[in-house]
Coordinates of C-alpha atoms in Angstrom, one line a residue:
Chain A
X170 CA 0.0 0.0 0.0
X171 CA 0.9 3.7 -0.1
X172 CA 3.4 4.7 2.5
X173 CA 5.8 7.5 3.6
X174 CA 9.2 7.2 5.1
X175 CA 10.9 10.1 6.8
X176 CA 14.3 10.5 8.4
X177 CA 14.5 9.6 12.0
X178 CA 15.2 12.2 14.6
X179 CA 15.6 13.7 16.9
X180 CA 17.4 16.6 15.1
X181 CA 19.0 19.3 17.2
X182 CA 20.2 22.5 15.6
X183 CA 21.5 25.9 16.5
X184 CA 19.5 29.0 15.6
X185 CA 20.1 30.2 12.0
X186 CA 21.3 26.7 10.9
X187 CA 20.0 25.0 7.7
X188 CA 17.4 22.4 8.2
X189 CA 16.5 19.5 5.9
X190 CA 14.2 16.6 6.7
X191 CA 14.1 13.8 4.2
X192 CA 10.9 12.2 3.1
X193 CA 10.3 9.5 0.5
X194 CA 7.1 7.9 -0.6
X195 CA 5.8 4.7 -2.2
X196 CA 2.5 5.1 -4.1
X197 CA 0.7 4.0 -7.2
X198 CA -0.4 6.8 -9.4
X199 CA 0.2 10.5 -8.5
X200 CA -0.4 11.2 -4.9
X201 CA -0.6 14.6 -3.2
X202 CA 2.2 15.3 -0.6
X203 CA 2.0 17.3 2.6
X204 CA 4.1 18.5 5.5
X205 CA 2.4 19.0 8.8
X206 CA 3.9 20.5 11.9
X207 CA 3.0 19.8 15.6
X208 CA 4.0 22.3 18.2
X209 CA 4.2 21.1 21.8
X210 CA 0.8 20.3 23.3
X211 CA -1.1 21.0 20.1
X212 CA -2.6 19.1 17.2
X213 CA -1.0 18.9 13.8
X214 CA -1.4 21.8 11.4
X215 CA -0.7 22.0 7.7
X216 CA 2.7 23.5 6.8
X217 CA 2.7 23.1 3.1
X218 CA 1.6 20.9 0.3
X219 CA 2.2 19.9 -3.4
X220 CA -0.3 18.2 -5.6
X221 CA 1.7 17.3 -8.7
X222 CA 5.3 16.6 -9.8
X223 CA 7.7 19.5 -9.7
X224 CA 5.3 21.6 -7.6
X225 CA 7.0 23.5 -4.8
X226 CA 5.2 24.1 -1.6
X227 CA 6.3 26.9 0.7
X228 CA 5.2 28.5 3.9
X229 CA 6.9 30.3 6.9
X230 CA 10.3 30.0 5.2
X231 CA 10.0 26.3 4.7
X232 CA 10.0 24.7 1.2
X233 CA 9.6 21.3 -0.3
X234 CA 9.6 20.2 -3.9
X235 CA 7.6 17.2 -5.3
X236 CA 10.2 15.0 -7.1
X237 CA 8.6 12.2 -8.9
X238 CA 11.8 10.8 -10.3
X239 CA 13.2 10.2 -6.8
X240 CA 9.8 9.8 -5.1
X241 CA 10.8 12.5 -2.6
X242 CA 9.4 15.5 -0.8
X243 CA 12.2 16.8 1.4
X244 CA 11.5 19.7 3.7
X245 CA 14.1 22.6 3.9
X246 CA 14.5 25.8 5.7
X247 CA 17.5 28.1 5.3
X248 CA 17.7 29.6 8.8
X249 CA 15.8 28.1 11.6
X250 CA 14.6 29.9 14.7
X251 CA 13.9 28.6 18.2
X252 CA 10.1 28.9 17.4
X253 CA 10.6 26.2 14.7
X254 CA 11.1 23.6 17.4
X255 CA 8.3 21.0 16.7
X256 CA 7.6 17.6 15.3
X257 CA 7.3 17.5 11.5
X258 CA 5.3 14.9 9.7
X259 CA 5.4 14.0 6.0
X260 CA 2.1 12.7 4.6
X261 CA 0.6 11.4 1.4
X262 CA -2.9 11.2 -0.1
X263 CA -3.5 8.9 -3.0
X264 CA -5.8 10.2 -5.8
X265 CA -9.5 9.8 -5.0
X266 CA -8.7 8.6 -1.5
X267 CA -10.2 10.2 1.6
X268 CA -7.3 9.3 3.9
X269 CA -3.8 10.5 4.6
X270 CA -0.9 8.3 5.4
X271 CA 1.6 9.8 7.8
X272 CA 5.3 9.2 8.4
X273 CA 6.7 8.6 11.8
X274 CA 7.5 12.2 12.5
X275 CA 10.8 14.0 13.1
X276 CA 11.4 15.9 16.3
X277 CA 13.4 19.1 15.7
X278 CA 14.9 21.2 18.5
X279 CA 16.5 24.5 17.8
X280 CA 18.8 26.0 20.5
X281 CA 19.4 29.7 20.9
Chain B
X202 CA -12.9 30.1 15.7
X203 CA -13.5 26.8 17.5
X204 CA -12.5 24.5 14.7
X205 CA -12.1 20.9 16.0
X206 CA -12.8 20.5 19.7
X207 CA -11.9 17.3 21.6
X208 CA -12.8 16.4 25.2
X209 CA -11.4 15.5 27.6
X210 CA -7.8 16.6 27.4
X211 CA -6.6 13.9 29.7
X212 CA -8.0 10.7 31.2
X213 CA -6.8 7.8 33.2
X214 CA -8.7 4.5 32.9
X215 CA -8.4 1.2 34.6
X216 CA -8.2 -2.0 32.5
X217 CA -11.7 -3.0 31.4
X218 CA -13.4 0.4 31.9
X219 CA -15.1 2.1 29.0
X220 CA -15.2 5.7 27.9
X221 CA -16.1 7.9 25.0
X222 CA -13.8 10.5 23.5
X223 CA -15.8 13.4 22.1
X224 CA -15.0 15.3 18.9
X225 CA -17.0 18.1 17.4
X226 CA -16.3 20.5 14.5
X227 CA -18.0 23.7 13.5
X228 CA -16.7 24.0 9.9
X229 CA -19.4 21.9 8.3
X230 CA -16.8 19.4 7.1
X231 CA -18.0 16.1 5.6
X232 CA -14.9 14.1 6.4
X233 CA -13.8 13.3 9.9
X234 CA -11.1 11.0 11.2
X235 CA -9.7 9.5 14.4
X236 CA -6.0 8.9 14.7
X237 CA -3.8 7.6 17.5
X238 CA -0.2 8.9 18.0
X239 CA 2.4 6.7 19.7
X240 CA 6.0 7.7 20.2
X241 CA 8.1 7.1 17.1
X242 CA 5.2 5.6 15.3
X243 CA 3.5 8.6 13.7
X244 CA -0.2 8.7 13.4
X245 CA -2.3 5.6 12.8
X246 CA -5.8 5.9 11.4
X247 CA -8.5 4.2 13.6
X248 CA -11.7 5.1 11.9
X249 CA -13.0 7.7 9.5
X250 CA -16.3 9.0 8.2
X251 CA -17.2 10.7 4.9
X252 CA -20.6 11.9 6.1
X253 CA -23.3 11.5 8.6
X254 CA -24.4 7.9 8.9
X255 CA -21.3 6.6 7.2
X256 CA -18.2 5.2 9.0
X257 CA -15.3 3.0 7.9
X258 CA -12.4 1.2 9.5
X259 CA -8.8 2.5 9.2
X260 CA -5.6 0.7 9.9
X261 CA -6.1 0.0 13.6
X262 CA -9.8 -0.3 14.4
X263 CA -9.8 -3.2 16.9
X264 CA -11.0 -2.2 20.4
X265 CA -12.8 0.9 19.2
X266 CA -16.2 2.0 17.8
X267 CA -17.5 5.2 16.3
X268 CA -20.7 6.7 15.2
X269 CA -21.6 9.7 13.1
X270 CA -25.2 10.7 13.7
X271 CA -24.6 14.4 12.8
X272 CA -22.1 16.2 10.5
X273 CA -20.6 18.0 13.6
X274 CA -19.9 15.1 16.0
X275 CA -17.7 12.0 15.7
X276 CA -17.3 10.3 19.1
X277 CA -14.8 7.4 19.6
X278 CA -15.8 4.7 22.0
X279 CA -13.5 2.3 23.9
X280 CA -15.5 -0.5 25.4
X281 CA -12.9 -2.6 27.3
X282 CA -9.8 -0.5 27.9
X283 CA -6.5 -2.2 27.6
X284 CA -2.9 -1.0 28.3
X285 CA -2.2 -1.1 24.5
X286 CA -4.7 1.7 24.1
X287 CA -2.6 4.1 26.1
X288 CA -1.9 6.8 23.5
X289 CA -2.7 10.3 22.4
X290 CA -5.8 10.5 20.3
X291 CA -6.5 13.1 17.6
X292 CA -9.7 13.9 15.9
X293 CA -9.5 15.7 12.5
X294 CA -11.8 16.9 9.8
X295 CA -11.6 18.3 6.3
X296 CA -13.6 19.6 3.5
X297 CA -14.6 17.3 0.6
X298 CA -12.5 19.3 -1.9
X299 CA -9.6 17.2 -3.1
X300 CA -6.3 18.0 -1.2
X301 CA -8.0 20.2 1.3
X302 CA -6.0 20.2 4.6
X303 CA -6.9 18.3 7.7
X304 CA -7.8 20.3 10.7
X305 CA -6.8 18.7 14.0
X306 CA -8.1 19.0 17.5
X307 CA -5.6 19.4 20.4
X308 CA -5.7 15.7 21.3
X309 CA -6.8 13.5 24.3
X310 CA -4.0 11.9 26.3
X311 CA -5.3 8.5 27.5
X312 CA -3.6 6.3 30.0
X313 CA -4.9 2.8 30.8
X314 CA -3.4 1.1 33.9

């Protein structure tokens, strides 16, 4: 079935460092891809999405590009802040499917 | 701006007890979902619903039941609590438009001892 694999954490960075979280997927057809973020004590919220190959999603300084040739959707941010400390989830939705499949999540901690 | 509201926030159950986790949304979303989140395991789908009166099993439905009598409410029932059901439970909803985002509640942390 469709699935998402993301890099294991935890990841600890200093402020202004570059962040990348790898995400690869397995799916038939052309899924839509998402990154969700979970701040401490809260539910998940959508960070960005891409619905077709070569689309780039972006929000709050984060970017991810839908790469069909490598079945990847890596998340990047050029200069992280302490407020970016959270758990990040990669997710996939197959065409005409009501459901999302989530990766295991990557915990990111940014130190001042 | 209520969005998705879950109650209670925390609960401790003894083995064999039952309880209902409440979820309500005020966005008139057709689709609603229950996930559980375990450390290092991501989110696993328990049940979902595409509209009032319609429910379907997800990946891990055993030990749970749901109902969807109205568009707004999607309660999750645990009949005989087991330690394996210790987890954080999230309810979510979304619009029927393809690729519309999931809106999550803040979760219920359940401990079964």
